[in-house]
GROMACS .gro file of C-alpha atoms in nm:
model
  353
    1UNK     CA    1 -12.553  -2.811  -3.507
    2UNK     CA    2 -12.461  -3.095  -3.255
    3UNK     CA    3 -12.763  -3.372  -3.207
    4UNK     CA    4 -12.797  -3.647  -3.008
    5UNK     CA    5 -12.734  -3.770  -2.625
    6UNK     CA    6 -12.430  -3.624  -2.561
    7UNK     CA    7 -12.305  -3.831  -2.226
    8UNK     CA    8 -12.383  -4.192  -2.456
    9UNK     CA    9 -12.131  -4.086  -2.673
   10UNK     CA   10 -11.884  -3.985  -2.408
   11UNK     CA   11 -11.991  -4.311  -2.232
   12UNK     CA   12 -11.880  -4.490  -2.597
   13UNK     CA   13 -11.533  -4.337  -2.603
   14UNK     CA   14 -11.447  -4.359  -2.259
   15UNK     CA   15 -11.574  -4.690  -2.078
   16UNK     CA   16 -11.722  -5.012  -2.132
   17UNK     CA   17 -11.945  -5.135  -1.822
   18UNK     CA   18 -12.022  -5.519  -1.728
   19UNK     CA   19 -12.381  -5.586  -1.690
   20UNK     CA   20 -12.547  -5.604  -1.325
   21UNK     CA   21 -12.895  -5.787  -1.210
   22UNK     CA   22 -13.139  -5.546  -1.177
   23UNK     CA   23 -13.337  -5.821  -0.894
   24UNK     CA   24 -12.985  -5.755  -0.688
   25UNK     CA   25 -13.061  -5.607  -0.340
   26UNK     CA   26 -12.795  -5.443  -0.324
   27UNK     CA   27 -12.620  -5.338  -0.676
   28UNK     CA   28 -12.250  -5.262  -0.669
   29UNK     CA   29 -12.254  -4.886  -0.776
   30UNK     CA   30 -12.123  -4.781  -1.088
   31UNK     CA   31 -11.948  -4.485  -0.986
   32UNK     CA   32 -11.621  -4.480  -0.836
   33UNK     CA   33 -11.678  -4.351  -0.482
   34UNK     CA   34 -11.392  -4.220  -0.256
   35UNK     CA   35 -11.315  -4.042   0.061
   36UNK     CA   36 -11.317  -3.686   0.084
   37UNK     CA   37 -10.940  -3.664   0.175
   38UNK     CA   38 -10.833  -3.878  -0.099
   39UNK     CA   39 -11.037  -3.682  -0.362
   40UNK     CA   40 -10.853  -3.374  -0.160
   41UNK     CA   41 -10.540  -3.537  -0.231
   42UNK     CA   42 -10.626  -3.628  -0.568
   43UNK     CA   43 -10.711  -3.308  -0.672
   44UNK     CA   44 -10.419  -3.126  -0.551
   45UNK     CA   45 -10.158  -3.319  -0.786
   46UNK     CA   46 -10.432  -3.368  -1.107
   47UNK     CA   47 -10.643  -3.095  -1.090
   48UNK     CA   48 -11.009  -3.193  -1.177
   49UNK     CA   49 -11.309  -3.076  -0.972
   50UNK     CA   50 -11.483  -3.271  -0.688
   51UNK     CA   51 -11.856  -3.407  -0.667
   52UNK     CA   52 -11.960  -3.477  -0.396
   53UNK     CA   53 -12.307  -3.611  -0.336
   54UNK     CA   54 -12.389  -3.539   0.021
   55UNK     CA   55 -12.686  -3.793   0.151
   56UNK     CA   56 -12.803  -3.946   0.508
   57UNK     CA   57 -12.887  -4.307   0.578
   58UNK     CA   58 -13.289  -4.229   0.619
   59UNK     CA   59 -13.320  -3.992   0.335
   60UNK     CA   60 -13.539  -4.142   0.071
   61UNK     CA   61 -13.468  -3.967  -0.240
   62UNK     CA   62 -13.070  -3.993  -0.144
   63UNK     CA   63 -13.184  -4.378  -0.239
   64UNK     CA   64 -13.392  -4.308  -0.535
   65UNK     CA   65 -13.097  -4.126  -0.662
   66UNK     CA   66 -12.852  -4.408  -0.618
   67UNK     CA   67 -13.105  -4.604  -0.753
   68UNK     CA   68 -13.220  -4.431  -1.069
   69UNK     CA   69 -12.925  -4.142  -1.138
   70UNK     CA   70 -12.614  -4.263  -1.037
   71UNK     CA   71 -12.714  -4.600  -1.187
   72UNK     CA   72 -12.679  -4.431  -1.545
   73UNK     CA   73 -12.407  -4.607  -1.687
   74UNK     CA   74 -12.321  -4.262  -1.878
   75UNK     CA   75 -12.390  -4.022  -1.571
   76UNK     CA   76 -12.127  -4.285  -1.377
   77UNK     CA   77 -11.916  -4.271  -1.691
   78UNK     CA   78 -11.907  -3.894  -1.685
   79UNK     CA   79 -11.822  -3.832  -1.308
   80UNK     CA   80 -11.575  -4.113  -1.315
   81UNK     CA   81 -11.409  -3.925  -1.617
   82UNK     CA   82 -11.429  -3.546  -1.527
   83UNK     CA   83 -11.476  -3.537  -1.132
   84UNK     CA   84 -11.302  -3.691  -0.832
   85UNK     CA   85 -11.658  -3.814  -0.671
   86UNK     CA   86 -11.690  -3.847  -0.317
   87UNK     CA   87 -12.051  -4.029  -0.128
   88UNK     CA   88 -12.063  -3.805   0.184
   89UNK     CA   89 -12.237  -3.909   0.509
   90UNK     CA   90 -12.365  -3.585   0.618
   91UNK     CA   91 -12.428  -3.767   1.003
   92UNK     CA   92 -12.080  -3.951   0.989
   93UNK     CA   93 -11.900  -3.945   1.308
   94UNK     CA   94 -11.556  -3.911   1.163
   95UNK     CA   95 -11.307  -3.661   1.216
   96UNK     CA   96 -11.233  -3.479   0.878
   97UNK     CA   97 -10.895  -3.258   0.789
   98UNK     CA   98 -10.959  -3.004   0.513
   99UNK     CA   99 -10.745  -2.714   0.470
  100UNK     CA  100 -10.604  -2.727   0.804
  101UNK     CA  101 -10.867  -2.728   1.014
  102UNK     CA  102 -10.975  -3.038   1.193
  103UNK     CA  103 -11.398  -3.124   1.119
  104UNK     CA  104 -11.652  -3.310   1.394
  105UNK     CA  105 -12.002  -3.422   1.433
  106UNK     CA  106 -12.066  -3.207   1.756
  107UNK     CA  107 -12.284  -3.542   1.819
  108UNK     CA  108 -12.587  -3.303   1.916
  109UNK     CA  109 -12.939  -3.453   1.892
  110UNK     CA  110 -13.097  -3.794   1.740
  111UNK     CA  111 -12.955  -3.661   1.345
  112UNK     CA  112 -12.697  -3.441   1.432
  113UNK     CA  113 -12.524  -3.301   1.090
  114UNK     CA  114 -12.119  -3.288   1.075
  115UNK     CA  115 -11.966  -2.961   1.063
  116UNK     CA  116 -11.798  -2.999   0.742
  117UNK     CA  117 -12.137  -3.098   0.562
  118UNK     CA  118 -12.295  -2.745   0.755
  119UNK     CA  119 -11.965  -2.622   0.579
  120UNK     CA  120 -12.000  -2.764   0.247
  121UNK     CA  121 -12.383  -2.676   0.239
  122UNK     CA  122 -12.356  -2.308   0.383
  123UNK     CA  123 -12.547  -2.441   0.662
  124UNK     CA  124 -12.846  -2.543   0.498
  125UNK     CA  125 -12.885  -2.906   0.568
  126UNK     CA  126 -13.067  -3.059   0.242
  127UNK     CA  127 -13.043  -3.420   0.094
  128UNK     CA  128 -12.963  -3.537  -0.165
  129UNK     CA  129 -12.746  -3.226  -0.241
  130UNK     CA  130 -12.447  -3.236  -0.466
  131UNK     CA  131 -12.162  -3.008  -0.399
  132UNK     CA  132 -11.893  -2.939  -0.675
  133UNK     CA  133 -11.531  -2.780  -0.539
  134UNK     CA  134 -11.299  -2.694  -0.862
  135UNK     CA  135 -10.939  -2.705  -0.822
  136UNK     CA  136 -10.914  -2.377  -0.672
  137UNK     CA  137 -11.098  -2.474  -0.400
  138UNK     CA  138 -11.415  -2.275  -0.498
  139UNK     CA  139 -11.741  -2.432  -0.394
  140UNK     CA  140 -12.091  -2.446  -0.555
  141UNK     CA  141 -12.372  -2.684  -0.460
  142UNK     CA  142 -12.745  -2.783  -0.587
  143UNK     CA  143 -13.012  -2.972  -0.387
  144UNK     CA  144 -13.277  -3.237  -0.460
  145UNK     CA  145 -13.334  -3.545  -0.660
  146UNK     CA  146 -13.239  -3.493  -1.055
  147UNK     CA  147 -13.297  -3.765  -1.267
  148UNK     CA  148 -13.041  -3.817  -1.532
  149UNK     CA  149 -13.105  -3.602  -1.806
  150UNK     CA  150 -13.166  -3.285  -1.556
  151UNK     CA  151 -12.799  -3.409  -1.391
  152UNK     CA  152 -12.680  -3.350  -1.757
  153UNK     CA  153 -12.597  -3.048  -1.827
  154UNK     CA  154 -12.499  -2.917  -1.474
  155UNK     CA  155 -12.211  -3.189  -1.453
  156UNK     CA  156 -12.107  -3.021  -1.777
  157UNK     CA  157 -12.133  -2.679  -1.642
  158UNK     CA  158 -11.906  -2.745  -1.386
  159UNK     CA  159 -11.669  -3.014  -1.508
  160UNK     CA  160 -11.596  -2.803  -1.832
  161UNK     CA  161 -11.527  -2.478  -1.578
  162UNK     CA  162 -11.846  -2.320  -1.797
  163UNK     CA  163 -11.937  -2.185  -1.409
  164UNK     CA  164 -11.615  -1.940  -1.394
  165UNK     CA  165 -11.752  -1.762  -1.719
  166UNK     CA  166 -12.124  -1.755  -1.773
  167UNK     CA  167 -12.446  -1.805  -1.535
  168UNK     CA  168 -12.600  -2.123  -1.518
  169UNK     CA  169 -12.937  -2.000  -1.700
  170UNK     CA  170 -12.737  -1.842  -1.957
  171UNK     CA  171 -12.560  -2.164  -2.013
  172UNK     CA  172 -12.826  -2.404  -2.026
  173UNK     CA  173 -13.012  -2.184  -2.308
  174UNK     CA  174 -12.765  -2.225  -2.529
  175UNK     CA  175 -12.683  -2.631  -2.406
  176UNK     CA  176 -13.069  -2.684  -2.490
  177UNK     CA  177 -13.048  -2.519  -2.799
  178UNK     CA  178 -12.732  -2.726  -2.950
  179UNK     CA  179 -12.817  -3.042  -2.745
  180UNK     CA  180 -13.223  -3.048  -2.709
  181UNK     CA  181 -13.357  -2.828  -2.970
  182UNK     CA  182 -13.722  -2.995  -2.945
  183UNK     CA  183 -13.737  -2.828  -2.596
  184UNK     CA  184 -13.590  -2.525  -2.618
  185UNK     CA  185 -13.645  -2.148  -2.744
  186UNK     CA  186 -13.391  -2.112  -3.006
  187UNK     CA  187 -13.148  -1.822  -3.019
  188UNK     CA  188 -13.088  -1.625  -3.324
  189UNK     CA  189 -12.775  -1.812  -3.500
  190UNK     CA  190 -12.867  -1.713  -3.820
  191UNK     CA  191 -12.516  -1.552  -3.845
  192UNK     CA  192 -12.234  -1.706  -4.065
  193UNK     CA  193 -11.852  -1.607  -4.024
  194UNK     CA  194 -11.662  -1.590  -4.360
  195UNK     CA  195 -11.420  -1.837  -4.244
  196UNK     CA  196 -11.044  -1.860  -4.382
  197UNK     CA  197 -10.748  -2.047  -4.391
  198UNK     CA  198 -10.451  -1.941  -4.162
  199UNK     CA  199 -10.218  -1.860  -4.459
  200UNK     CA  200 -10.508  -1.694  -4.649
  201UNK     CA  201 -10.517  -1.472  -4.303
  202UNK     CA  202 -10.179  -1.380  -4.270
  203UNK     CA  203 -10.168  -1.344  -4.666
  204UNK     CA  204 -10.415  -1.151  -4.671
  205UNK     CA  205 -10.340  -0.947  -4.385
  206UNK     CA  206  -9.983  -0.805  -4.552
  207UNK     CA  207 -10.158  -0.597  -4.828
  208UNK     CA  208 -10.440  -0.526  -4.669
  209UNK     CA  209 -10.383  -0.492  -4.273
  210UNK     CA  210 -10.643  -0.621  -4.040
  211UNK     CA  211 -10.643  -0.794  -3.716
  212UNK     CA  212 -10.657  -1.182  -3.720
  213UNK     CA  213 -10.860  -1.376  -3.492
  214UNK     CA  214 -10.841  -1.725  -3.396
  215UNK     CA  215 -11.065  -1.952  -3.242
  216UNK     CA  216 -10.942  -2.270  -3.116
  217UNK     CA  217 -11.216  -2.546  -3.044
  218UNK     CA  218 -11.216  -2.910  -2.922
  219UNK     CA  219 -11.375  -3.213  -3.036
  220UNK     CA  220 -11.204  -3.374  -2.701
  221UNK     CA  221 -11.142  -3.143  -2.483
  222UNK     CA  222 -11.428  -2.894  -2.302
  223UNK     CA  223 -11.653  -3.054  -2.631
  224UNK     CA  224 -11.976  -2.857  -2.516
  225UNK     CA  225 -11.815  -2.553  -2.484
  226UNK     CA  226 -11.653  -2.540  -2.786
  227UNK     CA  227 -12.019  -2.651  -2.964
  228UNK     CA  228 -12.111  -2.369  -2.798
  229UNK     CA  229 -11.922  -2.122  -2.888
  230UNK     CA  230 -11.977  -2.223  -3.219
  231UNK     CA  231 -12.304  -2.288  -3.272
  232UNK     CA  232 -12.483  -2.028  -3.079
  233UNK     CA  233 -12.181  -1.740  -2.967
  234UNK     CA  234 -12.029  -1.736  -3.269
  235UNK     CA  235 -12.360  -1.760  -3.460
  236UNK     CA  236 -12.522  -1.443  -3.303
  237UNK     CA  237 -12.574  -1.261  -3.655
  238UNK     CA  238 -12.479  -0.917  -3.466
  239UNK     CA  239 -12.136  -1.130  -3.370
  240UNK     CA  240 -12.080  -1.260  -3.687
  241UNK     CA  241 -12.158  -0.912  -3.884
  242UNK     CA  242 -11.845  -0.763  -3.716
  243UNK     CA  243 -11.595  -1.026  -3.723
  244UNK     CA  244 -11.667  -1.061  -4.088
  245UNK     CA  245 -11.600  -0.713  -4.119
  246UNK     CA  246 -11.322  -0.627  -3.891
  247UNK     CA  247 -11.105  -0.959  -3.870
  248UNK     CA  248 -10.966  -1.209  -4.089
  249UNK     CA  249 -11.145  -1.492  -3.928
  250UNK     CA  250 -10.993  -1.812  -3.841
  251UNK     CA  251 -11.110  -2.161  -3.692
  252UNK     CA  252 -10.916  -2.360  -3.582
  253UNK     CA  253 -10.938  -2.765  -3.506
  254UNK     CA  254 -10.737  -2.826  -3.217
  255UNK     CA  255 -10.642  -3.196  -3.249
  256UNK     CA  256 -10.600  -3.181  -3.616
  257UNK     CA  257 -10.286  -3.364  -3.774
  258UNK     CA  258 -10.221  -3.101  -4.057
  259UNK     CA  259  -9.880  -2.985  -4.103
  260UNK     CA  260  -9.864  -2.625  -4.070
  261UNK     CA  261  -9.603  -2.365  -4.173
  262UNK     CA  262  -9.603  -2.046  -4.001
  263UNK     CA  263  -9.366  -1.765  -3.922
  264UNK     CA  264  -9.075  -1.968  -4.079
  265UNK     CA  265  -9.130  -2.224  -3.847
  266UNK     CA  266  -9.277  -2.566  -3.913
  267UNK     CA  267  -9.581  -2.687  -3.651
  268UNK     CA  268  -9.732  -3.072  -3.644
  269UNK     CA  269  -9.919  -3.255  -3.410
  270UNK     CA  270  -9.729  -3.480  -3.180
  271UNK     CA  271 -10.018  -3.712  -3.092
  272UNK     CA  272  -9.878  -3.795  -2.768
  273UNK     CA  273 -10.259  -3.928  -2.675
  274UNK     CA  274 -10.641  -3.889  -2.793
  275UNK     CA  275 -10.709  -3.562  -2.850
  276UNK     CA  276 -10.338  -3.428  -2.813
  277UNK     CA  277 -10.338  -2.989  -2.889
  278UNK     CA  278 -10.156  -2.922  -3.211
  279UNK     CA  279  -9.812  -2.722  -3.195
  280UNK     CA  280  -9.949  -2.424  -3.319
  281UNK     CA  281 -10.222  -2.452  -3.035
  282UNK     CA  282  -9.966  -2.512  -2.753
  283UNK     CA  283  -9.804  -2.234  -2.881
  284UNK     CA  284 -10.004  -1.995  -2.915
  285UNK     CA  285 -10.161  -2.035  -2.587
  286UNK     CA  286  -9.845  -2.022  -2.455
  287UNK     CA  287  -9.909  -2.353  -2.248
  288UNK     CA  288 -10.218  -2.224  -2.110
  289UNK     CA  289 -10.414  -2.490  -2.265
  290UNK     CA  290 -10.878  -2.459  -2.230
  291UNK     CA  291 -11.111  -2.470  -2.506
  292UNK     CA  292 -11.259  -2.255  -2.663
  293UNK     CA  293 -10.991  -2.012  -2.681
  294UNK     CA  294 -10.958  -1.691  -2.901
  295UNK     CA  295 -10.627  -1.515  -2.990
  296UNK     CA  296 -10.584  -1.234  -3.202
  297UNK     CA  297 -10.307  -1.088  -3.388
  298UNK     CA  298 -10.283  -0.706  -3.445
  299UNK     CA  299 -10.206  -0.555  -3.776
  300UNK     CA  300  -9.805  -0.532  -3.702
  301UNK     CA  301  -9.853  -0.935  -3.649
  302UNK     CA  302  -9.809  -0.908  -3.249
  303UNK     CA  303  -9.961  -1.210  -3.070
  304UNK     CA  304 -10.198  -1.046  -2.775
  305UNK     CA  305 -10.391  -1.201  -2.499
  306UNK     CA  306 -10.604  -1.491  -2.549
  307UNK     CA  307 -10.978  -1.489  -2.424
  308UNK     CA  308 -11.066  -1.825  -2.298
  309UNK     CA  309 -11.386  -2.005  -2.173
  310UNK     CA  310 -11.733  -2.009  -2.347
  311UNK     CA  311 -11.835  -1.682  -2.351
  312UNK     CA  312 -12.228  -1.563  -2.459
  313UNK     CA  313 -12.210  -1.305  -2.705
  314UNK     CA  314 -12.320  -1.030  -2.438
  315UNK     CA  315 -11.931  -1.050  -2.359
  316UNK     CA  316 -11.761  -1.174  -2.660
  317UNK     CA  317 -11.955  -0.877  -2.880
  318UNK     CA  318 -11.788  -0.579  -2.657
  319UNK     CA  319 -11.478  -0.800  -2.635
  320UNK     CA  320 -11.413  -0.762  -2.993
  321UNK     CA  321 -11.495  -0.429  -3.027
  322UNK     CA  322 -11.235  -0.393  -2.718
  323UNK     CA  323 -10.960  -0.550  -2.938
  324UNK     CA  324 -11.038  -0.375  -3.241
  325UNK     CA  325 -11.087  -0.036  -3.134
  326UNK     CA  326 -10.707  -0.087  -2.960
  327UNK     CA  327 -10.862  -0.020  -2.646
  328UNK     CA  328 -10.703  -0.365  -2.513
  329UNK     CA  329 -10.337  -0.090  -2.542
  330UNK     CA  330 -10.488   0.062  -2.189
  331UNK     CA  331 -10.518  -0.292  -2.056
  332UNK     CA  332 -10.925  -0.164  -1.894
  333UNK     CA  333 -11.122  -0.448  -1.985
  334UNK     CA  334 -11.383  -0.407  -1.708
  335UNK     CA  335 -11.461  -0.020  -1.697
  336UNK     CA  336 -11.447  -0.073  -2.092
  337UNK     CA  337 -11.739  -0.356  -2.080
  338UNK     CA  338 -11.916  -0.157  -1.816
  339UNK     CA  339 -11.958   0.175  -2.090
  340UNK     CA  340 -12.031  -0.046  -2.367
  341UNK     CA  341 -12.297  -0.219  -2.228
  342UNK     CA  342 -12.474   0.069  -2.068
  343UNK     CA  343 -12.452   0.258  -2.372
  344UNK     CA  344 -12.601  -0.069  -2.552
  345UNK     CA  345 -12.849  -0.086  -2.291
  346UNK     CA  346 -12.958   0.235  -2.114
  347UNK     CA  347 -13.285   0.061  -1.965
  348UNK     CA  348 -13.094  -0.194  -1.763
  349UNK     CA  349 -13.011  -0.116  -1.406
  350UNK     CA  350 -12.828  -0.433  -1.317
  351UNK     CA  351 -12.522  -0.362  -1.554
  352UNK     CA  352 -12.345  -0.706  -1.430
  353UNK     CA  353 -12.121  -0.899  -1.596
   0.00000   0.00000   0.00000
């Protein structure tokens, strides 16, 4: 299991900040504030998501949270690093292009509220609120003062893309439970996965036929979710009971240096920078490079279709039965899921993913 505060040690590898006077009236702030059309911009040519902390000039805990969040040297660190952040005047007067359309203050009233804040907010005007827009333009928001460790984990959530594959709730469960076990109810991860070496796998795997899966994690990249999936997915002892006996189970470090020799071919690490993906992993991903990432090989050694993201186990558990049962041949994922987990639980009349 993972301990400790996990934004200080990104704040270690990433930045080193020069001390300011805490008597200052006015402190310089510590994150890197832009426009909204620059982080636009930005975002369109480096894909990253956008924070944007929406505030007015008489809002009071707008100020407290300048004051006592965004004054975190590792909060700052971590939005410098993984967002484009923007400081949005929800009252400002300026005109504001975003995808196409041309955005006002209508200039209505003593605090009249700009259009593209109404926008941004779903027209529910609340400060402070923080709104987060990923690269595709999708947009997600949370209101009210957070202090730094309660900004924590939803940063994480949504700079790690942990949003596009599990609900917030579900998420922070298992983010307590690796990162803040003294104040959390602690899963089951009693399970352990029999884990092998890739040429024991494929060894293996030529007398005796199984399907191999792979599970590529990061130390660097998407950390949390890869600690994640392996601390509390992987770890589900129903999870682990199946792999065990189904799949030659491999893990798989993706910034290691080891030379590897697979399918006549040789694979190394390039290091082009900290944290660089192995061959094997670039490979095998086919470019499509997020952690943690799953492939599997069937028993004629045919590479099939990585699962990518931090999963829970409500979806990883049907996904491998999916791939091992072959029912991945018919390509029906969802109406797959769907029968599984009705049959697994009949008393359930939600039935969402």
């Amino acid at each position: 299991m993972k301990r400790g505060i996990l934004l200080a040690i990104i704040g270690i590898l990433f930045f080193n900040f020069q001390s300011f006077s805490q008597e200052d009236g006015a402190k310089q702030s510590l994150v890197q504030w832009m426009d909204f059309e620059t982080a636009v911009e930005k975002q369109q040519t480096q894909p990253k998501p956008i924070f944007i902390d929406m505030y007015t000039d008489w809002c009071g805990w707008c100020k407290k949270l300048d004051a006592e969040t965004f004054s975190n040297p590792q909060i700052a660190n971590y939005i410098n690093t993984y967002f484009y952040p923007v400081k949005f005047d929800a009252e400002t007067t300026d005109t504001i292009e975003y995808k196409g359309k041309n955005y006002t203050n209508p200039m209505q009233g003593r605090r009249s509220t700009h259009s593209l804040a109404l926008q941004l907010l779903e027209n529910r005007a609340s400060y402070p609120s923080m709104v987060y827009i990923d690269p595709n333009g999708n947009t997600s928001k949370s209101s009210g003062f957070m202090e730094p460790k309660n900004l924590e984990p939803i940063l994480v959530y949504f700079a790690e893309g942990i949003n596009r594959t599990v609900q917030f709730e579900d998420y922070k469960l298992a983010f307590n439970a690796v990162y803040r076990p003294e104040e959390s109810i602690k899963p089951d991860n009693s399970g352990n996965i029999k884990w092998i070496s890739l040429q024991d796998a494929f060894a293996k795997q030529a007398t005796n036929p199984k399907k191999i899966m792979i599970v590529f994690v990061s130390d660097y990249y998407q950390r949390v979710s890869s600690h994640l999936m392996e601390d509390i997915t992987l770890k589900d002892p129903k999870v682990a009971s199946f792999i065990n006996e189904t799949y030659y189970p491999i893990i798989f470090q993706a910034s290691t240096t080891d030379t590897i020799q697979l399918f006549n071919q040789t694979f190394v690490n390039e290091q082009k920078g900290m944290g660089y993906p192995h061959q094997l992993v670039i490979s095998l991903l086919q470019q499509r490079i997020a952690f943690p990432s799953i492939v599997f090989f069937n028993e004629a050694n045919e590479l099939l279709s990585p699962i990518q993201g931090y999963f829970t186990s409500k979806i990883i558990d049907p996904y491998l039965h999916f791939i091992a049962e072959d029912k991945y041949k018919d390509g029906n994922w969802q109406q797959y899921f769907q029968n599984y987990y009705k049959a697994a639980n009949p008393n359930d009349s939600t039935q969402n993913q």
